[in-house]
Amino acid sequence: MTGAPASAAGGSPSAKGATGAPGASGASGASSAPGTSGASAESGAPEGPKTPRGGKLGAAAVNQASLWNIANILTMIRLVLVPGFVALMLADGGYDPAMRAWAWAAFAVAMITDIFDGHLARTYNLVTDFGKIADPIADKAIMGAALVCLSALDDLPWWVTFVILGRELGVTLLRFVVIRYGVIPASRGGKLKTLAQGTAVGMYILPLTGALASLRFWVMGVAIVLTVVTGLDYVRQAVVLRRRGIAERRAAAAEAER
């Protein structure tokens, strides 16, 4: 006897006695086998262990499918563009105008995908663990590759590369250090910094001459100022966040001892 009639229609006292308390209702049957569906609860105990395994496999399949969403695909494209960008930048000694123009196109595509993948991930709930790790890596990779190539070609002073990359790596490490206390949100200044950096580096990648070549010097100056100022602001936010987190933990510990 499976106990299904008793759970479905209430059953007779004798049926209830045979099936036991867990079979008296669908709810109690489900509670006796956490994580199982109603069908598995009514089909008897032997089916119980199979359903959780199926449920886990189904959840794993959903998570695996979510990896291939449009936001992650754009991030992967940006990662793939990095070696191609470097090859174009250094082709023919790095001074072929046509190759530099193609390198600028690759850099521009990377910057555009950086804007769209984050927006799509937040808007359509496509945030994944892969995206959280790969997206900042892709951002730093394309910007770092551009700066290093420009400095190696003597188009950009090395100290500019060190300031920008040092700030980016420092802020990333800072986020990981204080993540136990909370997340430092992206600020408007940070977004302006990214825009200024992308514009300035893009102008240096192109073989510009005349007034535009002079203009890119000033655009890079603005980018450096924003880089330093926003970096100091992140340090300030991290200190405030850490102090607040420590205070809240101490208050919670004191409350627990009462």
PDB file of C-alpha atoms in Angstrom:
ATOM      1  CA  MET A   1       0.000   0.000   0.000  1.00  0.00           C
ATOM      2  CA  THR A   2       1.508   3.336  -1.068  1.00  0.00           C
ATOM      3  CA  GLY A   3      -0.556   5.581   1.159  1.00  0.00           C
ATOM      4  CA  ALA A   4      -1.570   7.832  -1.770  1.00  0.00           C
ATOM      5  CA  PRO A   5      -5.366   7.423  -1.307  1.00  0.00           C
ATOM      6  CA  ALA A   6      -5.091   8.258   2.335  1.00  0.00           C
ATOM      7  CA  SER A   7      -3.129  11.424   1.707  1.00  0.00           C
ATOM      8  CA  ALA A   8      -5.354  12.486  -1.161  1.00  0.00           C
ATOM      9  CA  ALA A   9      -8.801  12.002   0.389  1.00  0.00           C
ATOM     10  CA  GLY A  10      -8.110  11.945   4.080  1.00  0.00           C
ATOM     11  CA  GLY A  11      -8.387   8.114   4.174  1.00  0.00           C
ATOM     12  CA  SER A  12      -9.924   5.909   6.806  1.00  0.00           C
ATOM     13  CA  PRO A  13      -8.559   5.578  10.329  1.00  0.00           C
ATOM     14  CA  SER A  14      -7.142   2.192   9.466  1.00  0.00           C
ATOM     15  CA  ALA A  15      -5.433   3.565   6.391  1.00  0.00           C
ATOM     16  CA  LYS A  16      -3.987   6.389   8.438  1.00  0.00           C
ATOM     17  CA  GLY A  17      -2.711   3.924  10.932  1.00  0.00           C
ATOM     18  CA  ALA A  18      -1.052   1.909   8.211  1.00  0.00           C
ATOM     19  CA  THR A  19       0.636   4.834   6.537  1.00  0.00           C
ATOM     20  CA  GLY A  20       1.568   6.692   9.692  1.00  0.00           C
ATOM     21  CA  ALA A  21       1.442  10.391  10.510  1.00  0.00           C
ATOM     22  CA  PRO A  22       3.678  11.530   7.681  1.00  0.00           C
ATOM     23  CA  GLY A  23       1.223  10.096   5.121  1.00  0.00           C
ATOM     24  CA  ALA A  24      -1.813  11.810   6.617  1.00  0.00           C
ATOM     25  CA  SER A  25      -1.464  14.897   4.457  1.00  0.00           C
ATOM     26  CA  GLY A  26       0.573  16.138   1.484  1.00  0.00           C
ATOM     27  CA  ALA A  27       2.195  18.811   3.639  1.00  0.00           C
ATOM     28  CA  SER A  28       3.405  16.447   6.322  1.00  0.00           C
ATOM     29  CA  GLY A  29       4.590  14.011   3.672  1.00  0.00           C
ATOM     30  CA  ALA A  30       6.635  16.726   2.069  1.00  0.00           C
ATOM     31  CA  SER A  31       8.127  17.772   5.378  1.00  0.00           C
ATOM     32  CA  SER A  32       9.344  14.242   6.011  1.00  0.00           C
ATOM     33  CA  ALA A  33      11.488  14.459   2.881  1.00  0.00           C
ATOM     34  CA  PRO A  34      12.909  17.962   2.606  1.00  0.00           C
ATOM     35  CA  GLY A  35      13.607  19.163  -0.894  1.00  0.00           C
ATOM     36  CA  THR A  36      11.313  16.617  -2.601  1.00  0.00           C
ATOM     37  CA  SER A  37       8.285  17.449  -4.704  1.00  0.00           C
ATOM     38  CA  GLY A  38       4.707  16.539  -3.877  1.00  0.00           C
ATOM     39  CA  ALA A  39       4.761  13.678  -6.369  1.00  0.00           C
ATOM     40  CA  SER A  40       7.787  12.047  -4.770  1.00  0.00           C
ATOM     41  CA  ALA A  41       6.292  12.442  -1.303  1.00  0.00           C
ATOM     42  CA  GLU A  42       3.139  10.593  -2.374  1.00  0.00           C
ATOM     43  CA  SER A  43       4.963   7.828  -4.229  1.00  0.00           C
ATOM     44  CA  GLY A  44       6.588   6.410  -1.119  1.00  0.00           C
ATOM     45  CA  ALA A  45       9.962   6.550   0.637  1.00  0.00           C
ATOM     46  CA  PRO A  46      12.039   4.627  -1.936  1.00  0.00           C
ATOM     47  CA  GLU A  47      11.569   7.448  -4.489  1.00  0.00           C
ATOM     48  CA  GLY A  48      12.692  10.154  -2.037  1.00  0.00           C
ATOM     49  CA  PRO A  49      16.469  10.071  -2.589  1.00  0.00           C
ATOM     50  CA  LYS A  50      16.156  10.128  -6.403  1.00  0.00           C
ATOM     51  CA  THR A  51      14.302  13.423  -6.641  1.00  0.00           C
ATOM     52  CA  PRO A  52      16.840  15.587  -4.777  1.00  0.00           C
ATOM     53  CA  ARG A  53      19.567  14.302  -7.073  1.00  0.00           C
ATOM     54  CA  GLY A  54      17.435  15.164 -10.079  1.00  0.00           C
ATOM     55  CA  GLY A  55      16.691  18.554  -8.577  1.00  0.00           C
ATOM     56  CA  LYS A  56      20.375  19.281  -8.106  1.00  0.00           C
ATOM     57  CA  LEU A  57      21.132  18.182 -11.663  1.00  0.00           C
ATOM     58  CA  GLY A  58      18.356  20.424 -12.941  1.00  0.00           C
ATOM     59  CA  ALA A  59      19.657  23.395 -10.953  1.00  0.00           C
ATOM     60  CA  ALA A  60      23.177  22.737 -12.226  1.00  0.00           C
ATOM     61  CA  ALA A  61      21.878  22.652 -15.799  1.00  0.00           C
ATOM     62  CA  VAL A  62      20.140  25.998 -15.311  1.00  0.00           C
ATOM     63  CA  ASN A  63      23.293  27.529 -13.829  1.00  0.00           C
ATOM     64  CA  GLN A  64      25.382  26.158 -16.687  1.00  0.00           C
ATOM     65  CA  ALA A  65      22.964  27.561 -19.261  1.00  0.00           C
ATOM     66  CA  SER A  66      23.005  30.961 -17.576  1.00  0.00           C
ATOM     67  CA  LEU A  67      26.756  31.148 -18.176  1.00  0.00           C
ATOM     68  CA  TRP A  68      26.093  31.656 -21.890  1.00  0.00           C
ATOM     69  CA  ASN A  69      24.023  34.808 -21.553  1.00  0.00           C
ATOM     70  CA  ILE A  70      24.587  37.878 -23.695  1.00  0.00           C
ATOM     71  CA  ALA A  71      26.420  39.796 -20.951  1.00  0.00           C
ATOM     72  CA  ASN A  72      28.992  37.021 -20.456  1.00  0.00           C
ATOM     73  CA  ILE A  73      29.397  36.568 -24.209  1.00  0.00           C
ATOM     74  CA  LEU A  74      30.276  40.266 -24.547  1.00  0.00           C
ATOM     75  CA  THR A  75      32.804  39.879 -21.735  1.00  0.00           C
ATOM     76  CA  MET A  76      34.365  36.886 -23.523  1.00  0.00           C
ATOM     77  CA  ILE A  77      34.564  38.885 -26.756  1.00  0.00           C
ATOM     78  CA  ARG A  78      36.427  41.610 -24.879  1.00  0.00           C
ATOM     79  CA  LEU A  79      38.915  39.072 -23.532  1.00  0.00           C
ATOM     80  CA  VAL A  80      39.463  37.602 -26.999  1.00  0.00           C
ATOM     81  CA  LEU A  81      40.074  41.075 -28.425  1.00  0.00           C
ATOM     82  CA  VAL A  82      43.075  41.685 -26.149  1.00  0.00           C
ATOM     83  CA  PRO A  83      45.685  39.554 -27.988  1.00  0.00           C
ATOM     84  CA  GLY A  84      44.357  40.755 -31.345  1.00  0.00           C
ATOM     85  CA  PHE A  85      44.641  44.354 -30.200  1.00  0.00           C
ATOM     86  CA  VAL A  86      48.248  43.843 -29.073  1.00  0.00           C
ATOM     87  CA  ALA A  87      49.172  42.222 -32.398  1.00  0.00           C
ATOM     88  CA  LEU A  88      47.677  45.150 -34.317  1.00  0.00           C
ATOM     89  CA  MET A  89      49.386  47.722 -32.118  1.00  0.00           C
ATOM     90  CA  LEU A  90      52.835  46.176 -32.540  1.00  0.00           C
ATOM     91  CA  ALA A  91      52.536  45.269 -36.232  1.00  0.00           C
ATOM     92  CA  ASP A  92      55.330  46.727 -38.388  1.00  0.00           C
ATOM     93  CA  GLY A  93      57.047  48.205 -35.373  1.00  0.00           C
ATOM     94  CA  GLY A  94      53.889  49.868 -34.122  1.00  0.00           C
ATOM     95  CA  TYR A  95      53.911  52.777 -36.541  1.00  0.00           C
ATOM     96  CA  ASP A  96      51.745  51.531 -39.411  1.00  0.00           C
ATOM     97  CA  PRO A  97      48.812  53.996 -39.590  1.00  0.00           C
ATOM     98  CA  ALA A  98      46.452  51.370 -40.983  1.00  0.00           C
ATOM     99  CA  MET A  99      47.291  48.849 -38.235  1.00  0.00           C
ATOM    100  CA  ARG A 100      46.944  51.536 -35.583  1.00  0.00           C
ATOM    101  CA  ALA A 101      43.507  52.413 -36.960  1.00  0.00           C
ATOM    102  CA  TRP A 102      42.460  48.761 -36.736  1.00  0.00           C
ATOM    103  CA  ALA A 103      43.871  48.596 -33.209  1.00  0.00           C
ATOM    104  CA  TRP A 104      41.770  51.634 -32.303  1.00  0.00           C
ATOM    105  CA  ALA A 105      38.687  49.860 -33.711  1.00  0.00           C
ATOM    106  CA  ALA A 106      39.379  46.805 -31.526  1.00  0.00           C
ATOM    107  CA  PHE A 107      39.895  49.022 -28.487  1.00  0.00           C
ATOM    108  CA  ALA A 108      36.662  50.929 -29.206  1.00  0.00           C
ATOM    109  CA  VAL A 109      34.683  47.690 -29.498  1.00  0.00           C
ATOM    110  CA  ALA A 110      36.118  46.532 -26.172  1.00  0.00           C
ATOM    111  CA  MET A 111      35.140  49.803 -24.482  1.00  0.00           C
ATOM    112  CA  ILE A 112      31.615  49.668 -25.934  1.00  0.00           C
ATOM    113  CA  THR A 113      31.072  46.064 -24.847  1.00  0.00           C
ATOM    114  CA  ASP A 114      32.270  47.060 -21.379  1.00  0.00           C
ATOM    115  CA  ILE A 115      29.395  49.533 -21.188  1.00  0.00           C
ATOM    116  CA  PHE A 116      26.751  47.181 -22.506  1.00  0.00           C
ATOM    117  CA  ASP A 117      27.599  43.928 -20.709  1.00  0.00           C
ATOM    118  CA  GLY A 118      27.315  45.497 -17.269  1.00  0.00           C
ATOM    119  CA  HIS A 119      24.070  47.266 -18.194  1.00  0.00           C
ATOM    120  CA  LEU A 120      22.534  44.086 -19.623  1.00  0.00           C
ATOM    121  CA  ALA A 121      23.617  41.996 -16.631  1.00  0.00           C
ATOM    122  CA  ARG A 122      21.982  44.383 -14.143  1.00  0.00           C
ATOM    123  CA  THR A 123      18.870  45.133 -16.199  1.00  0.00           C
ATOM    124  CA  TYR A 124      17.972  41.547 -17.097  1.00  0.00           C
ATOM    125  CA  ASN A 125      19.330  39.839 -13.971  1.00  0.00           C
ATOM    126  CA  LEU A 126      22.131  38.077 -15.861  1.00  0.00           C
ATOM    127  CA  VAL A 127      24.721  38.442 -13.116  1.00  0.00           C
ATOM    128  CA  THR A 128      26.780  35.246 -12.716  1.00  0.00           C
ATOM    129  CA  ASP A 129      29.861  34.270 -10.734  1.00  0.00           C
ATOM    130  CA  PHE A 130      31.783  34.048 -14.000  1.00  0.00           C
ATOM    131  CA  GLY A 131      30.758  37.579 -14.939  1.00  0.00           C
ATOM    132  CA  LYS A 132      31.752  38.969 -11.544  1.00  0.00           C
ATOM    133  CA  ILE A 133      35.274  37.603 -12.022  1.00  0.00           C
ATOM    134  CA  ALA A 134      35.753  37.893 -15.790  1.00  0.00           C
ATOM    135  CA  ASP A 135      34.309  41.381 -16.309  1.00  0.00           C
ATOM    136  CA  PRO A 136      36.861  43.314 -14.198  1.00  0.00           C
ATOM    137  CA  ILE A 137      39.658  41.133 -15.586  1.00  0.00           C
ATOM    138  CA  ALA A 138      38.607  41.986 -19.146  1.00  0.00           C
ATOM    139  CA  ASP A 139      38.439  45.692 -18.275  1.00  0.00           C
ATOM    140  CA  LYS A 140      41.904  45.758 -16.773  1.00  0.00           C
ATOM    141  CA  ALA A 141      43.346  43.550 -19.542  1.00  0.00           C
ATOM    142  CA  ILE A 142      42.363  45.751 -22.490  1.00  0.00           C
ATOM    143  CA  MET A 143      43.270  49.005 -20.741  1.00  0.00           C
ATOM    144  CA  GLY A 144      46.525  47.596 -19.417  1.00  0.00           C
ATOM    145  CA  ALA A 145      47.475  46.196 -22.815  1.00  0.00           C
ATOM    146  CA  ALA A 146      46.839  49.566 -24.464  1.00  0.00           C
ATOM    147  CA  LEU A 147      48.858  51.511 -21.898  1.00  0.00           C
ATOM    148  CA  VAL A 148      51.802  49.112 -21.923  1.00  0.00           C
ATOM    149  CA  CYS A 149      51.906  49.061 -25.728  1.00  0.00           C
ATOM    150  CA  LEU A 150      51.802  52.857 -25.925  1.00  0.00           C
ATOM    151  CA  SER A 151      54.586  53.207 -23.362  1.00  0.00           C
ATOM    152  CA  ALA A 152      56.670  50.510 -25.045  1.00  0.00           C
ATOM    153  CA  LEU A 153      56.355  52.466 -28.303  1.00  0.00           C
ATOM    154  CA  ASP A 154      57.381  55.705 -26.524  1.00  0.00           C
ATOM    155  CA  ASP A 155      54.011  57.268 -27.313  1.00  0.00           C
ATOM    156  CA  LEU A 156      53.110  57.607 -23.633  1.00  0.00           C
ATOM    157  CA  PRO A 157      55.366  58.134 -20.576  1.00  0.00           C
ATOM    158  CA  TRP A 158      55.734  55.064 -18.388  1.00  0.00           C
ATOM    159  CA  TRP A 159      54.744  57.003 -15.265  1.00  0.00           C
ATOM    160  CA  VAL A 160      51.278  57.551 -16.750  1.00  0.00           C
ATOM    161  CA  THR A 161      50.904  53.807 -17.250  1.00  0.00           C
ATOM    162  CA  PHE A 162      52.079  53.102 -13.704  1.00  0.00           C
ATOM    163  CA  VAL A 163      49.689  55.662 -12.186  1.00  0.00           C
ATOM    164  CA  ILE A 164      46.621  54.368 -14.038  1.00  0.00           C
ATOM    165  CA  LEU A 165      47.349  50.655 -13.647  1.00  0.00           C
ATOM    166  CA  GLY A 166      48.467  51.103 -10.039  1.00  0.00           C
ATOM    167  CA  ARG A 167      45.205  52.833  -9.214  1.00  0.00           C
ATOM    168  CA  GLU A 168      43.096  50.172 -10.942  1.00  0.00           C
ATOM    169  CA  LEU A 169      44.876  47.260  -9.279  1.00  0.00           C
ATOM    170  CA  GLY A 170      44.894  49.038  -5.908  1.00  0.00           C
ATOM    171  CA  VAL A 171      41.150  49.707  -5.979  1.00  0.00           C
ATOM    172  CA  THR A 172      40.452  46.102  -7.002  1.00  0.00           C
ATOM    173  CA  LEU A 173      42.510  44.776  -4.081  1.00  0.00           C
ATOM    174  CA  LEU A 174      40.851  47.281  -1.768  1.00  0.00           C
ATOM    175  CA  ARG A 175      37.420  45.992  -2.742  1.00  0.00           C
ATOM    176  CA  PHE A 176      38.452  42.447  -1.843  1.00  0.00           C
ATOM    177  CA  VAL A 177      39.926  43.546   1.491  1.00  0.00           C
ATOM    178  CA  VAL A 178      36.744  45.272   2.700  1.00  0.00           C
ATOM    179  CA  ILE A 179      34.215  42.966   1.017  1.00  0.00           C
ATOM    180  CA  ARG A 180      33.534  41.312   4.383  1.00  0.00           C
ATOM    181  CA  TYR A 181      32.120  44.616   5.575  1.00  0.00           C
ATOM    182  CA  GLY A 182      30.224  45.542   2.412  1.00  0.00           C
ATOM    183  CA  VAL A 183      30.569  46.552  -1.225  1.00  0.00           C
ATOM    184  CA  ILE A 184      31.985  49.878  -2.370  1.00  0.00           C
ATOM    185  CA  PRO A 185      29.559  51.097  -5.051  1.00  0.00           C
ATOM    186  CA  ALA A 186      30.708  52.564  -8.335  1.00  0.00           C
ATOM    187  CA  SER A 187      30.584  56.349  -8.155  1.00  0.00           C
ATOM    188  CA  ARG A 188      29.813  58.922 -10.818  1.00  0.00           C
ATOM    189  CA  GLY A 189      33.417  60.072 -10.600  1.00  0.00           C
ATOM    190  CA  GLY A 190      34.553  56.541 -11.337  1.00  0.00           C
ATOM    191  CA  LYS A 191      32.392  56.425 -14.457  1.00  0.00           C
ATOM    192  CA  LEU A 192      33.783  59.767 -15.627  1.00  0.00           C
ATOM    193  CA  LYS A 193      37.279  58.446 -14.979  1.00  0.00           C
ATOM    194  CA  THR A 194      36.599  55.397 -17.151  1.00  0.00           C
ATOM    195  CA  LEU A 195      35.211  57.590 -19.934  1.00  0.00           C
ATOM    196  CA  ALA A 196      38.187  59.961 -19.757  1.00  0.00           C
ATOM    197  CA  GLN A 197      40.702  57.108 -19.740  1.00  0.00           C
ATOM    198  CA  GLY A 198      39.057  55.388 -22.690  1.00  0.00           C
ATOM    199  CA  THR A 199      38.885  58.604 -24.692  1.00  0.00           C
ATOM    200  CA  ALA A 200      42.474  59.605 -23.956  1.00  0.00           C
ATOM    201  CA  VAL A 201      43.966  56.172 -24.617  1.00  0.00           C
ATOM    202  CA  GLY A 202      41.918  55.888 -27.807  1.00  0.00           C
ATOM    203  CA  MET A 203      43.289  59.212 -29.018  1.00  0.00           C
ATOM    204  CA  TYR A 204      46.850  58.048 -28.323  1.00  0.00           C
ATOM    205  CA  ILE A 205      46.256  54.811 -30.216  1.00  0.00           C
ATOM    206  CA  LEU A 206      45.238  56.725 -33.345  1.00  0.00           C
ATOM    207  CA  PRO A 207      48.081  58.291 -35.381  1.00  0.00           C
ATOM    208  CA  LEU A 208      46.885  61.842 -34.783  1.00  0.00           C
ATOM    209  CA  THR A 209      48.756  64.979 -35.782  1.00  0.00           C
ATOM    210  CA  GLY A 210      48.362  68.724 -35.340  1.00  0.00           C
ATOM    211  CA  ALA A 211      45.728  70.106 -32.993  1.00  0.00           C
ATOM    212  CA  LEU A 212      44.242  66.697 -32.198  1.00  0.00           C
ATOM    213  CA  ALA A 213      47.630  65.416 -31.120  1.00  0.00           C
ATOM    214  CA  SER A 214      47.887  68.378 -28.728  1.00  0.00           C
ATOM    215  CA  LEU A 215      44.320  67.881 -27.522  1.00  0.00           C
ATOM    216  CA  ARG A 216      44.931  64.285 -26.491  1.00  0.00           C
ATOM    217  CA  PHE A 217      47.641  65.486 -24.087  1.00  0.00           C
ATOM    218  CA  TRP A 218      45.079  67.553 -22.185  1.00  0.00           C
ATOM    219  CA  VAL A 219      42.460  64.787 -22.272  1.00  0.00           C
ATOM    220  CA  MET A 220      45.003  62.420 -20.754  1.00  0.00           C
ATOM    221  CA  GLY A 221      45.755  65.038 -18.106  1.00  0.00           C
ATOM    222  CA  VAL A 222      42.075  65.120 -17.142  1.00  0.00           C
ATOM    223  CA  ALA A 223      42.021  61.321 -17.050  1.00  0.00           C
ATOM    224  CA  ILE A 224      45.039  61.216 -14.722  1.00  0.00           C
ATOM    225  CA  VAL A 225      43.490  63.760 -12.339  1.00  0.00           C
ATOM    226  CA  LEU A 226      40.223  61.795 -12.216  1.00  0.00           C
ATOM    227  CA  THR A 227      42.198  58.582 -11.748  1.00  0.00           C
ATOM    228  CA  VAL A 228      44.011  59.907  -8.681  1.00  0.00           C
ATOM    229  CA  VAL A 229      41.030  61.738  -7.146  1.00  0.00           C
ATOM    230  CA  THR A 230      38.625  58.810  -7.504  1.00  0.00           C
ATOM    231  CA  GLY A 231      41.286  56.433  -6.217  1.00  0.00           C
ATOM    232  CA  LEU A 232      41.669  58.490  -3.027  1.00  0.00           C
ATOM    233  CA  ASP A 233      37.888  58.597  -2.696  1.00  0.00           C
ATOM    234  CA  TYR A 234      37.754  54.790  -2.847  1.00  0.00           C
ATOM    235  CA  VAL A 235      40.324  54.645  -0.047  1.00  0.00           C
ATOM    236  CA  ARG A 236      38.164  56.996   2.031  1.00  0.00           C
ATOM    237  CA  GLN A 237      35.045  54.895   1.389  1.00  0.00           C
ATOM    238  CA  ALA A 238      36.916  51.711   2.286  1.00  0.00           C
ATOM    239  CA  VAL A 239      38.074  53.169   5.616  1.00  0.00           C
ATOM    240  CA  VAL A 240      34.557  54.369   6.474  1.00  0.00           C
ATOM    241  CA  LEU A 241      33.040  51.019   5.454  1.00  0.00           C
ATOM    242  CA  ARG A 242      35.542  49.060   7.530  1.00  0.00           C
ATOM    243  CA  ARG A 243      35.019  51.217  10.633  1.00  0.00           C
ATOM    244  CA  ARG A 244      31.240  50.938  10.291  1.00  0.00           C
ATOM    245  CA  GLY A 245      31.441  47.175   9.834  1.00  0.00           C
ATOM    246  CA  ILE A 246      33.670  46.729  12.892  1.00  0.00           C
ATOM    247  CA  ALA A 247      31.349  48.910  14.985  1.00  0.00           C
ATOM    248  CA  GLU A 248      28.295  46.919  13.893  1.00  0.00           C
ATOM    249  CA  ARG A 249      29.987  43.621  14.705  1.00  0.00           C
ATOM    250  CA  ARG A 250      31.010  44.824  18.146  1.00  0.00           C
ATOM    251  CA  ALA A 251      27.477  46.069  18.817  1.00  0.00           C
ATOM    252  CA  ALA A 252      26.039  42.719  17.702  1.00  0.00           C
ATOM    253  CA  ALA A 253      28.497  40.826  19.913  1.00  0.00           C
ATOM    254  CA  ALA A 254      27.642  43.022  22.902  1.00  0.00           C
ATOM    255  CA  GLU A 255      23.927  42.499  22.274  1.00  0.00           C
ATOM    256  CA  ALA A 256      24.416  38.721  22.077  1.00  0.00           C
ATOM    257  CA  GLU A 257      26.187  38.668  25.468  1.00  0.00           C
ATOM    258  CA  ARG A 258      23.237  40.295  27.218  1.00  0.00           C
TER     259      ARG A 258
END
